[in-house]
Short mmCIF file of C-alpha atoms and ligand atoms in Angstrom, two decimals:
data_model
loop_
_atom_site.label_atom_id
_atom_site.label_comp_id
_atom_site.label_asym_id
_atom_site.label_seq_id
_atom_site.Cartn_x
_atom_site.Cartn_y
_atom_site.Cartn_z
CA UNK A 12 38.60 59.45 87.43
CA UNK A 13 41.94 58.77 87.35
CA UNK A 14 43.93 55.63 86.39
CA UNK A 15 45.53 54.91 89.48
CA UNK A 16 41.81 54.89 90.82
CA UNK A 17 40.24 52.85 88.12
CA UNK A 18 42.90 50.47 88.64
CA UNK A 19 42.07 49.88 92.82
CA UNK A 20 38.26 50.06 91.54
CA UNK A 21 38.89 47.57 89.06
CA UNK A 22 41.16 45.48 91.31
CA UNK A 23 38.23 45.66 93.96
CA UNK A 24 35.36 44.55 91.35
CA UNK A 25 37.65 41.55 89.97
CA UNK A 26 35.76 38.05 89.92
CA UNK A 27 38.92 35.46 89.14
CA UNK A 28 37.56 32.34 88.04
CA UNK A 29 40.80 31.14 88.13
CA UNK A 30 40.33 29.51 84.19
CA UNK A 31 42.48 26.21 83.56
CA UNK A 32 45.92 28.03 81.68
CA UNK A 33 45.73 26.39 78.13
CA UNK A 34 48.42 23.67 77.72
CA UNK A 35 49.93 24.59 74.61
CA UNK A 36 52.35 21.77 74.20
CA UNK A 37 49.31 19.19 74.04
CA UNK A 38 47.14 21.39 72.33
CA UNK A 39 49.98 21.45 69.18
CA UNK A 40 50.75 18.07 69.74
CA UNK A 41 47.70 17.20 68.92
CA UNK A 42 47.10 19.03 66.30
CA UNK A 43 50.16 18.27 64.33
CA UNK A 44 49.17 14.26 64.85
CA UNK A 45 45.77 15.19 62.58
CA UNK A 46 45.48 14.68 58.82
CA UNK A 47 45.64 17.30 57.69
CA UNK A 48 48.00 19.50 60.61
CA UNK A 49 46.39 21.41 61.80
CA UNK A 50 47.32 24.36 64.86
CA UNK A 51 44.96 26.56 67.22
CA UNK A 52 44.29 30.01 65.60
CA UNK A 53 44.49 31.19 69.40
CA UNK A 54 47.83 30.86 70.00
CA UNK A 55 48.77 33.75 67.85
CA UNK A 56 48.00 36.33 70.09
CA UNK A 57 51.26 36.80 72.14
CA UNK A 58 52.49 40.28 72.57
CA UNK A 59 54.55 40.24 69.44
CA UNK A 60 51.30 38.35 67.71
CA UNK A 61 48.62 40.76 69.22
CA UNK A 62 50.83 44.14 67.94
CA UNK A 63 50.49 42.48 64.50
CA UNK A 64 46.83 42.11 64.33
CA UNK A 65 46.58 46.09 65.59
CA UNK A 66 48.65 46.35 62.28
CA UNK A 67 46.81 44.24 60.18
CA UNK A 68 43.56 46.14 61.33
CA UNK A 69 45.37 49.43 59.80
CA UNK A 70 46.54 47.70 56.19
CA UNK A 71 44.24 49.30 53.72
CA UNK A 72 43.19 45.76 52.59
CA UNK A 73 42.12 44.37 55.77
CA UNK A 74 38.55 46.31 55.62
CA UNK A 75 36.54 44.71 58.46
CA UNK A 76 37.83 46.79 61.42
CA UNK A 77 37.43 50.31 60.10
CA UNK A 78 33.77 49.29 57.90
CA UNK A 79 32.65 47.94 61.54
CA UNK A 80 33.64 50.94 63.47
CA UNK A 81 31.95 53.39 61.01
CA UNK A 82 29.16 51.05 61.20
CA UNK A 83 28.58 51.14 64.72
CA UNK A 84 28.76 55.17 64.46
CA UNK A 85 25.77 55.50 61.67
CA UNK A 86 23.70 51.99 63.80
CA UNK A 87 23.96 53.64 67.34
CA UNK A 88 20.99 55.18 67.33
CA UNK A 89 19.16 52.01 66.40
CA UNK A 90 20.70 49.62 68.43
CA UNK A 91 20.49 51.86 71.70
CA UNK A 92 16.74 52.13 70.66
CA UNK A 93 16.77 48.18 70.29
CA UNK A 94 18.97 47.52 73.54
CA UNK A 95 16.87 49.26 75.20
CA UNK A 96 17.94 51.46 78.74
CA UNK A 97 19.82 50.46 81.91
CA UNK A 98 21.53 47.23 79.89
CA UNK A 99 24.42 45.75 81.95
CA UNK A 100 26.99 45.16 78.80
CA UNK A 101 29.17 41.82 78.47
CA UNK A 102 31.77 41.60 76.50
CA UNK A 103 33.15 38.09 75.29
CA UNK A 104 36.79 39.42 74.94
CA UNK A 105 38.83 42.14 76.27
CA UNK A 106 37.39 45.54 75.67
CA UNK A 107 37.87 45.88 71.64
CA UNK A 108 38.85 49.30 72.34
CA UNK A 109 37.18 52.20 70.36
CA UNK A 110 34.19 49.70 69.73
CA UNK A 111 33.79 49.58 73.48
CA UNK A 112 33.64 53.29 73.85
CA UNK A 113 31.23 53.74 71.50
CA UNK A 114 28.75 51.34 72.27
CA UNK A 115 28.80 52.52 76.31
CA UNK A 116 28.72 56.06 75.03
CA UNK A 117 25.59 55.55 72.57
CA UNK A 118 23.26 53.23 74.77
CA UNK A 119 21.08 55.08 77.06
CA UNK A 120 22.54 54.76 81.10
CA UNK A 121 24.62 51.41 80.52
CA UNK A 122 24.42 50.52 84.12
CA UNK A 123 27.66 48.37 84.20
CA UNK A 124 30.10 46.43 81.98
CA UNK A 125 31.46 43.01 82.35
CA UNK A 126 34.14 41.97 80.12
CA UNK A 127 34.84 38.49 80.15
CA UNK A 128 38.81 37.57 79.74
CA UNK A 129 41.05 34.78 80.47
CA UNK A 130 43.99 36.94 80.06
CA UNK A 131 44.02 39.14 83.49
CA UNK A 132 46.59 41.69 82.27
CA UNK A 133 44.32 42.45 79.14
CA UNK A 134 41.36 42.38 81.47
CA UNK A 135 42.64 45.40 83.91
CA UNK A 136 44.31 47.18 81.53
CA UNK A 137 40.62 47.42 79.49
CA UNK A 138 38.39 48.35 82.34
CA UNK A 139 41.11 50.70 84.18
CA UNK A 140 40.75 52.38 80.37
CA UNK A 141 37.21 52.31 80.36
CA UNK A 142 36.76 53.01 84.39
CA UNK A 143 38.64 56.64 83.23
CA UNK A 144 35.83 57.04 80.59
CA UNK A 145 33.01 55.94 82.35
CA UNK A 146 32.98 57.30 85.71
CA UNK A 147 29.27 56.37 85.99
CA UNK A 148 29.60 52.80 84.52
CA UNK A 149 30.21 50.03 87.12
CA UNK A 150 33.57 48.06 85.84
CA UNK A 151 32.71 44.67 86.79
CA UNK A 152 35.77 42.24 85.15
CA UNK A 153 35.47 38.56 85.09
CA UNK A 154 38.75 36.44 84.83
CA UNK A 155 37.29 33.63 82.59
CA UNK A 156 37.55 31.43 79.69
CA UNK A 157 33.79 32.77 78.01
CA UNK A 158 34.17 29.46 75.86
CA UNK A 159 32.22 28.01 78.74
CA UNK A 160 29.10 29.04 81.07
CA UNK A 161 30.77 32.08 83.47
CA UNK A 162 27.93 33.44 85.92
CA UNK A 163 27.86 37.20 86.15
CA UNK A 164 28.40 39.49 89.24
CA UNK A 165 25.35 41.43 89.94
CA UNK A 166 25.11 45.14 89.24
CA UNK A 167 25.21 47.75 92.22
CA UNK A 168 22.26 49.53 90.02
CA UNK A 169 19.76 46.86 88.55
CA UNK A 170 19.85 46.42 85.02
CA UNK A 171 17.04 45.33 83.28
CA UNK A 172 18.65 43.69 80.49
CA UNK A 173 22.07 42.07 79.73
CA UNK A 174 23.38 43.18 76.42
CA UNK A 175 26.43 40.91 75.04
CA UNK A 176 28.76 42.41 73.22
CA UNK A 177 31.12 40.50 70.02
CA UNK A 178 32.07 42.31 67.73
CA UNK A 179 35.20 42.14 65.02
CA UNK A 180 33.63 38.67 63.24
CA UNK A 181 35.50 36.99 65.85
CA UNK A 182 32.65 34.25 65.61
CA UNK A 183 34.17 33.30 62.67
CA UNK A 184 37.27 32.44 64.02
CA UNK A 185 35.64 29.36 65.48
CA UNK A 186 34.58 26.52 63.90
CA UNK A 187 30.72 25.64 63.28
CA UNK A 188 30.23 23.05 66.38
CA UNK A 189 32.00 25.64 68.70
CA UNK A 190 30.17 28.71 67.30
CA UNK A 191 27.36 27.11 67.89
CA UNK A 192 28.49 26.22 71.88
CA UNK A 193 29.57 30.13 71.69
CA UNK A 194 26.23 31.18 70.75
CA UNK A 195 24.54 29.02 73.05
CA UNK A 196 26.52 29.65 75.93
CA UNK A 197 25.68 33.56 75.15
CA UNK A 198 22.46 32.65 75.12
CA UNK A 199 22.91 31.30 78.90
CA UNK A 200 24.94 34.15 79.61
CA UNK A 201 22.42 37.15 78.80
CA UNK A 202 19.06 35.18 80.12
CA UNK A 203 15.44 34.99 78.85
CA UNK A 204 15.53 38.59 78.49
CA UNK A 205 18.68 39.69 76.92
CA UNK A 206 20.06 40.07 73.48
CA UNK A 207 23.70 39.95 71.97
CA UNK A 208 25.26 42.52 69.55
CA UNK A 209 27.21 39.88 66.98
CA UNK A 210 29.88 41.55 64.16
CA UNK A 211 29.55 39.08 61.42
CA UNK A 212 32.21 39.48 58.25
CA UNK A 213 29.63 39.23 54.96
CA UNK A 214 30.41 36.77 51.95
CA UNK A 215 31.32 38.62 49.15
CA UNK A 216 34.02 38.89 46.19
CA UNK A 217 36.83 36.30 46.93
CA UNK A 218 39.21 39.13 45.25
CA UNK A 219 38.10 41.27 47.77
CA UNK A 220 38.28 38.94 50.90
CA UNK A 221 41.87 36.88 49.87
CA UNK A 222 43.18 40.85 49.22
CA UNK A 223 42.04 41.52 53.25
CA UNK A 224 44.16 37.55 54.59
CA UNK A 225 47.12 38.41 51.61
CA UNK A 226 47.93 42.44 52.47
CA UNK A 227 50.90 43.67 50.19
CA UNK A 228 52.99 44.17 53.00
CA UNK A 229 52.95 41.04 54.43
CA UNK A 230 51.88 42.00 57.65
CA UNK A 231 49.53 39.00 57.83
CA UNK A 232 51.94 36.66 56.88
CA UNK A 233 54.42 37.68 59.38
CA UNK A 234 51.27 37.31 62.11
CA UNK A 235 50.86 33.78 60.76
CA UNK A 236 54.48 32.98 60.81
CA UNK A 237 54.93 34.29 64.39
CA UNK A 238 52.66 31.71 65.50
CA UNK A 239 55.95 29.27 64.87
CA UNK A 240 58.30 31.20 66.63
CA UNK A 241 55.88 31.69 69.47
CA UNK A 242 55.60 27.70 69.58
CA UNK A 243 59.67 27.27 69.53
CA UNK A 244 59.93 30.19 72.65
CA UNK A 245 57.65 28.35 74.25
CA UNK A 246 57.34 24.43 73.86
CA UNK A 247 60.84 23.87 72.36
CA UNK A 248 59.73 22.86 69.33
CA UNK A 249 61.75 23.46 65.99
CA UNK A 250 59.70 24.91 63.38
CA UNK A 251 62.33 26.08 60.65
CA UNK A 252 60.96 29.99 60.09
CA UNK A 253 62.12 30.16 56.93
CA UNK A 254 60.95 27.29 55.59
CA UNK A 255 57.17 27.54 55.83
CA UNK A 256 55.01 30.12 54.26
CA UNK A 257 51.69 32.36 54.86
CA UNK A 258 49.03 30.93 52.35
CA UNK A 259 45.16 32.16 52.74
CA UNK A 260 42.49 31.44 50.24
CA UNK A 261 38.79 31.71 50.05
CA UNK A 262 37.01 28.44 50.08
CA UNK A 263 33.84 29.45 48.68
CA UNK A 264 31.73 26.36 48.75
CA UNK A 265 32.49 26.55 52.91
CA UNK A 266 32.03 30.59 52.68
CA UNK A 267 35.35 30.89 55.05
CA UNK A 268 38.91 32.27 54.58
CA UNK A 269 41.43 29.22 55.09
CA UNK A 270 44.77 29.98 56.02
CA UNK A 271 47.48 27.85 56.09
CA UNK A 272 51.40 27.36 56.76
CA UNK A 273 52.83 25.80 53.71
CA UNK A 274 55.86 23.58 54.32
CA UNK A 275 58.46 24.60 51.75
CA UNK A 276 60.66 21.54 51.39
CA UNK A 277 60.51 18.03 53.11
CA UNK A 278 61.24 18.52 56.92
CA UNK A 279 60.72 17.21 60.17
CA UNK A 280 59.61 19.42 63.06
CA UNK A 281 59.83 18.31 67.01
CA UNK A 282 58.18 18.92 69.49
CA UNK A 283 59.82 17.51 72.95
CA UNK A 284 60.33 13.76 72.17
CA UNK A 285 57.32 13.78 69.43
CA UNK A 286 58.29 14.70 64.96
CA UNK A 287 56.36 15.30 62.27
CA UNK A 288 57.20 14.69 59.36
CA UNK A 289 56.15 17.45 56.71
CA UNK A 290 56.36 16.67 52.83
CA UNK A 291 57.14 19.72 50.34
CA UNK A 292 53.81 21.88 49.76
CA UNK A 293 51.99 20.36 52.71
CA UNK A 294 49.81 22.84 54.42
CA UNK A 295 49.09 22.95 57.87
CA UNK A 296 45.80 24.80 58.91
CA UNK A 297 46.23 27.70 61.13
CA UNK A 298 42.93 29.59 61.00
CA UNK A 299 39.40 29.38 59.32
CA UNK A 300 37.53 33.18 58.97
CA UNK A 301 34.01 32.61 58.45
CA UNK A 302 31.65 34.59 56.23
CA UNK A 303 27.98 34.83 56.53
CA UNK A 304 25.21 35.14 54.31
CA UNK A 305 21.81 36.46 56.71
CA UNK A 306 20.23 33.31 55.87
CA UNK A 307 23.52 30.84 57.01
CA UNK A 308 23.70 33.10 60.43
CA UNK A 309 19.83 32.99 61.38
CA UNK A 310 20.34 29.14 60.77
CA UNK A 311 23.73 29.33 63.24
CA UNK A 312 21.86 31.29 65.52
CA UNK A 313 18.41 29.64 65.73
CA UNK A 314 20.95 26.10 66.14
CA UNK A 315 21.95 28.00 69.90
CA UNK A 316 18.44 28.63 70.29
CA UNK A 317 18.24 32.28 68.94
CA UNK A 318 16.66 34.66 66.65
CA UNK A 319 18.07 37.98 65.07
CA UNK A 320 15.49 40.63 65.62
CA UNK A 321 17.58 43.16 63.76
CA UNK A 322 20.40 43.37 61.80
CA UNK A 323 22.31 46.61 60.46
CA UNK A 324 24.91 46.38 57.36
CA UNK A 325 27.42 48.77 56.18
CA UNK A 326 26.60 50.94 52.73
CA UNK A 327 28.71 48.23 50.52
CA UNK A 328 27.34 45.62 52.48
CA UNK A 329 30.47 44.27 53.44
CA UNK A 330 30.29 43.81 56.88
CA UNK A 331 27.01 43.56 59.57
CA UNK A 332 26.05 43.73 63.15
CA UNK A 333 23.43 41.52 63.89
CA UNK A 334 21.01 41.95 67.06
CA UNK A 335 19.88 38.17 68.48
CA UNK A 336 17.79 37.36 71.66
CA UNK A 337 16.23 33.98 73.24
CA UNK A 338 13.92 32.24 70.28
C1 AVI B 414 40.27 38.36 64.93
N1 AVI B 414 39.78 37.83 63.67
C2 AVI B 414 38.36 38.18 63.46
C3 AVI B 414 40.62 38.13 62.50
C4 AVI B 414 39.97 37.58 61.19
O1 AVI B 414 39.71 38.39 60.30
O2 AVI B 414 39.72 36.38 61.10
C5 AVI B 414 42.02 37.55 62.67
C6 AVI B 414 42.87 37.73 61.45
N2 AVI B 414 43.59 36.80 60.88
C7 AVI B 414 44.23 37.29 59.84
N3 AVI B 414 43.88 38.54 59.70
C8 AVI B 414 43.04 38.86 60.71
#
């Protein structure tokens, strides 16, 4: 097929849920009137933050992306076995690109895939990718914020399971009460007899996982920073770039990757008719990376009301895909 035709078929198959656009302004606003400051790790995908994240996925440090892809090449066989055939696959996020691929390539007769996005360009341009690969895969795109229930379109060929897909430890990203609502509401999402394919970053050496949030290169630090600049474009505010830096460490009594802007010197930031005062060395909380242990995700799990019947790790046992389903 070709992409002018995945891109009508695509078009055709949309379901727009029309999700509420987030309102940035109020949603840094608030966070900056916490103690500690704190800002919303999902703001720093705009173009210029999303093409440093593809970077920071190549940085030799940053290990989870390329131990998760090799993974899912060596646990295909398994999982398809697991998933069983006909599955209609959901994907919380936008197509995760060669992760996609191979999971609708190794499950046996995928009857269609769903993913479900709030970002509509990122949603076409993923299935009109995947509608070129997958002639014989019904591309059935949801517009939709998958932080909440989202009902799914129906299949022209009956599945007779729903299989959701989220990988790249992006679970982690969230905090424990909303990875719990995540899990739950992918619970609702997939039905009595479903299952979900979860990529969960392992604890393990805090040398090894600060190396992966601190690459030599800096490219995560400039994907931190770029957060700020995408606030000033944006909401007006006046974050001084130079004057805050990239700071992640590995707070292993909470098992998670904290990173933070540091404020260099004593400032004030505003935003519209709001300031903040910052003192020197005052950190501001940008993101939290989880790490699991099997034992702390079967206990996040079974708090959504599900079990992992299987679980596959990488060789080094850095990084694992765990199979879940209804308790
Ligand atoms: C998308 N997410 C799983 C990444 C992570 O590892 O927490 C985002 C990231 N932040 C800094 N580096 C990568």
């Amino acid at each position: 097929m070709n992409a002018v035709t995945a891109r009508a078929r695509a078009q055709a198959a949309l379901t727009d849920l029309r999700p509420r656009p987030d309102d940035v302004a109020a949603d840094t606003i608030a966070g900056l009137a916490r103690t500690p400051k704190r800002l919303p790790s999902k703001y720093f995908y705009d173009a210029e933050g999303s093409r440093l994240f593809e970077a920071i996925t190549r940085q030799p440090e940053y290990y989870l992306t390329r131990v998760e892809l090799a993974l899912m090449e060596t646990a295909l066989g398994p999982i398809a076995q697991a998933a069983g055939p006909d599955v209609h696959v959901v994907e919380f996020g936008s197509g995760s690109g060669r992760k996609t691929e191979l999971l609708l390539a190794g499950l046996d007769h995928p009857v269609a895939y769903t993913p479900i996005e709030i970002s509509r360009t990122a949603l076409m341009d993923s299935v009109t990718r995947l509608g070129q690969s997958f002639p014989d895969v019904q591309m059935l795109p949801v517009c939709a914020d998958f932080t909440r229930p989202v009902p799914l379109p129906a299949a022209q060929h009956r599945s007779r399971r729903t299989l959701v897909f989220f990988p790249g430890s992006t679970l982690g990203n969230f905090r424990e009460a909303e990875s719990v609502q995540l899990l739950a509401s992918m619970r609702d999402t997939m039905g009595e007899a479903g299952c979900a394919l979860v990529g969960i970053d392992l604890d393990k050496d805090p040398a090894v996982l600060e190396a992966a949030y601190n690459d030599l290169a800096g490219v995560t630090a400039a994907f931190t920073l770029n957060l700020l600049a995408r606030l000033n474009r944006e909401i007006g505010s006046d974050f001084a770039l130079d004057a805050f830096h990239h700071r992640a460490v590995y707070a292993r009594e909470r098992m998670r990757i904290e990173t933070a802007l540091v404020s260099d010197r004593a400032q004030t930031v505003h935003v519209g008719e709001h300031a903040f005062a910052f003192e020197a060395g005052e950190a501001m909380q940008v993101e939290i990376s989880q790490k699991y242990t099997d034992a702390s995700f079967a206990a996040l799990a079974a708090r959504a009301g599900l079990r992992v019947t299987h679980g596959w790790n990488d060789p080094t046992g850095a990084f694992g895909l765990r199979l879940v389903q209804p308790a």
